[in-house]
Coordinates of C-alpha atoms in Angstrom, one line a residue:
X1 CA 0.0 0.0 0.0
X2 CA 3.0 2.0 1.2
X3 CA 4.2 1.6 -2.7
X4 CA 0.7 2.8 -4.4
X5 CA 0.9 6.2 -2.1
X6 CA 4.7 7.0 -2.9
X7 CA 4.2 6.1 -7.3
X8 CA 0.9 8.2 -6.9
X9 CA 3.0 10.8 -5.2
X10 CA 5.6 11.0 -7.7
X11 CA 2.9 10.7 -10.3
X12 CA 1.8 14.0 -9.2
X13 CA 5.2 15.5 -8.9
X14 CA 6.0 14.3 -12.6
X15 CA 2.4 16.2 -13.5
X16 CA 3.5 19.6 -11.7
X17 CA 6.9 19.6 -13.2
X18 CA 5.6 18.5 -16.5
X19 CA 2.8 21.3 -16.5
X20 CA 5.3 24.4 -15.5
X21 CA 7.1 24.9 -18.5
X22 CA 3.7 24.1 -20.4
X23 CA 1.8 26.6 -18.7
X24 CA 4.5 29.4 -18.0
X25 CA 6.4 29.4 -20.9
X26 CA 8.7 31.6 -21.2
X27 CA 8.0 32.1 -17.2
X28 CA 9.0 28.5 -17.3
X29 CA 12.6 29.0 -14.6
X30 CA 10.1 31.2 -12.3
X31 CA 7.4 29.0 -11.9
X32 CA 9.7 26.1 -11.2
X33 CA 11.7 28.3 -8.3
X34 CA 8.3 29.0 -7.5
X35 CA 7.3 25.6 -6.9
X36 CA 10.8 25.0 -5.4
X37 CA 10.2 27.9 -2.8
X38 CA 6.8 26.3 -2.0
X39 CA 7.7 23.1 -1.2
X40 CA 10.8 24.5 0.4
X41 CA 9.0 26.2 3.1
X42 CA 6.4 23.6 3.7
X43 CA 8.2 20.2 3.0
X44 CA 5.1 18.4 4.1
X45 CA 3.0 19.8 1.0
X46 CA 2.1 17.7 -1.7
X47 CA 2.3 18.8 -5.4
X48 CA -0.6 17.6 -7.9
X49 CA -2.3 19.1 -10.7
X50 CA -5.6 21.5 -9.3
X51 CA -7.8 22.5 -12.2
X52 CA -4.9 22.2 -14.5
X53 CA -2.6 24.2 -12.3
X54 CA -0.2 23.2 -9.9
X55 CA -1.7 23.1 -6.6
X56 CA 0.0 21.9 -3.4
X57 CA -2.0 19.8 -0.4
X58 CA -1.2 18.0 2.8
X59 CA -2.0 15.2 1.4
X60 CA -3.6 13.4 -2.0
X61 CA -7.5 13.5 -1.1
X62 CA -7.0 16.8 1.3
X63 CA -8.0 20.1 -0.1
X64 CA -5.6 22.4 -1.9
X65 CA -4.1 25.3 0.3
X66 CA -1.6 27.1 -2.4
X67 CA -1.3 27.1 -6.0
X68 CA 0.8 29.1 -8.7
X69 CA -0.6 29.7 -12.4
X70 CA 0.1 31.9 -15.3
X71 CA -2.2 34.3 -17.0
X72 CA -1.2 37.3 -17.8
X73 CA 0.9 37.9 -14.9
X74 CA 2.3 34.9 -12.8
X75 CA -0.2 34.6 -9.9
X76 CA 0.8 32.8 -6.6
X77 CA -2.5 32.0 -4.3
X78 CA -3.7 30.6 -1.6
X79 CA -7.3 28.8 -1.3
X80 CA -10.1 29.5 1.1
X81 CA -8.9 26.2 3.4
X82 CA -5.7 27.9 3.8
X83 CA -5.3 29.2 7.0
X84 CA -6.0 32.8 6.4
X85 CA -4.4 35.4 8.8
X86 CA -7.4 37.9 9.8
X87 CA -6.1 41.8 9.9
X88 CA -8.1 42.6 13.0
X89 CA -6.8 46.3 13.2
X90 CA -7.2 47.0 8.9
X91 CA -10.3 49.4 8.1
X92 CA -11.3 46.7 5.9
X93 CA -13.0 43.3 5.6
X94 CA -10.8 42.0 2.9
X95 CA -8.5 39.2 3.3
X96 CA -5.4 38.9 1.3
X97 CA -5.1 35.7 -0.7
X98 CA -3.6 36.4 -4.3
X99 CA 0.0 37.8 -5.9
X100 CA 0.7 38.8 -9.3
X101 CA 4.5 39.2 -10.0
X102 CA 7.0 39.4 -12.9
X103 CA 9.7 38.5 -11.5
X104 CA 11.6 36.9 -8.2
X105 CA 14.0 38.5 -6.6
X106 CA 15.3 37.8 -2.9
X107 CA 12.7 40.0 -1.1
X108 CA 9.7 38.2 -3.0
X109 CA 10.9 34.9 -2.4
X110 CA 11.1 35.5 1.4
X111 CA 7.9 37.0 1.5
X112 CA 6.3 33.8 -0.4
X113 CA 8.0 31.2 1.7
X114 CA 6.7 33.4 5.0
X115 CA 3.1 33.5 3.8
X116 CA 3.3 29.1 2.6
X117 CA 4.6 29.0 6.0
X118 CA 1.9 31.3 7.6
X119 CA -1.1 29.5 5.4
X120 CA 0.0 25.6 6.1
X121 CA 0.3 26.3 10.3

């Protein structure tokens, strides 16, 4: 059994690595280092493909907590079952759970490992 969970596993991690350069493109080195920071700073994640984008879980039949995708810009996001840090002194109701960015540069990739760690605790 122990066998079927690690191929299924690796299964996944061959889909997210596979879909990267597919769906970045020339983004392709950004939204691996992306994926690298992500699993980084949560080790315990799982990577699998989430409505076509990578998305990264506890485990195989939990619920997604972060993904990355490209559109226009490079997003990095994290689902509603994320654990969501509430601004209790902010003058407003909205609750931050999407990035757009370019690039990655030192500063970025500190603040996305920080907020993986922040939304897996």
């Amino acid at each position: 059994m122990a066998t079927k969970k690690a191929d299924k596993d690796a299964d996944n991690l061959a889909a997210v690595l596979e879909k990267i350069p597919q769906m970045f493109g020339e983004y392709a080195e950004i939204g691996l280092r992306m994926h690298n920071i992500i699993i980084e700073a949560a080790p315990k994640l799982k990577p699998r493909l989430w409505y076509g984008m990578p998305g990264y879980a506890r485990g195989r039949s939990t619920p997604v907590l972060v993904f990355i995708r490209k559109d226009d810009y490079l997003t990095f996001g994290l689902t509603e079952k994320a654990n969501l840090p509430i601004d209790e002194d902010a003058p407003h109701k909205l609750i931050a759970n999407a990035w757009f960015l370019t690039e990655l540069d030192a500063a970025t990739e500190a603040r996305i490992a920080e907020i993986v760690r922040v939304a897996t605790s």
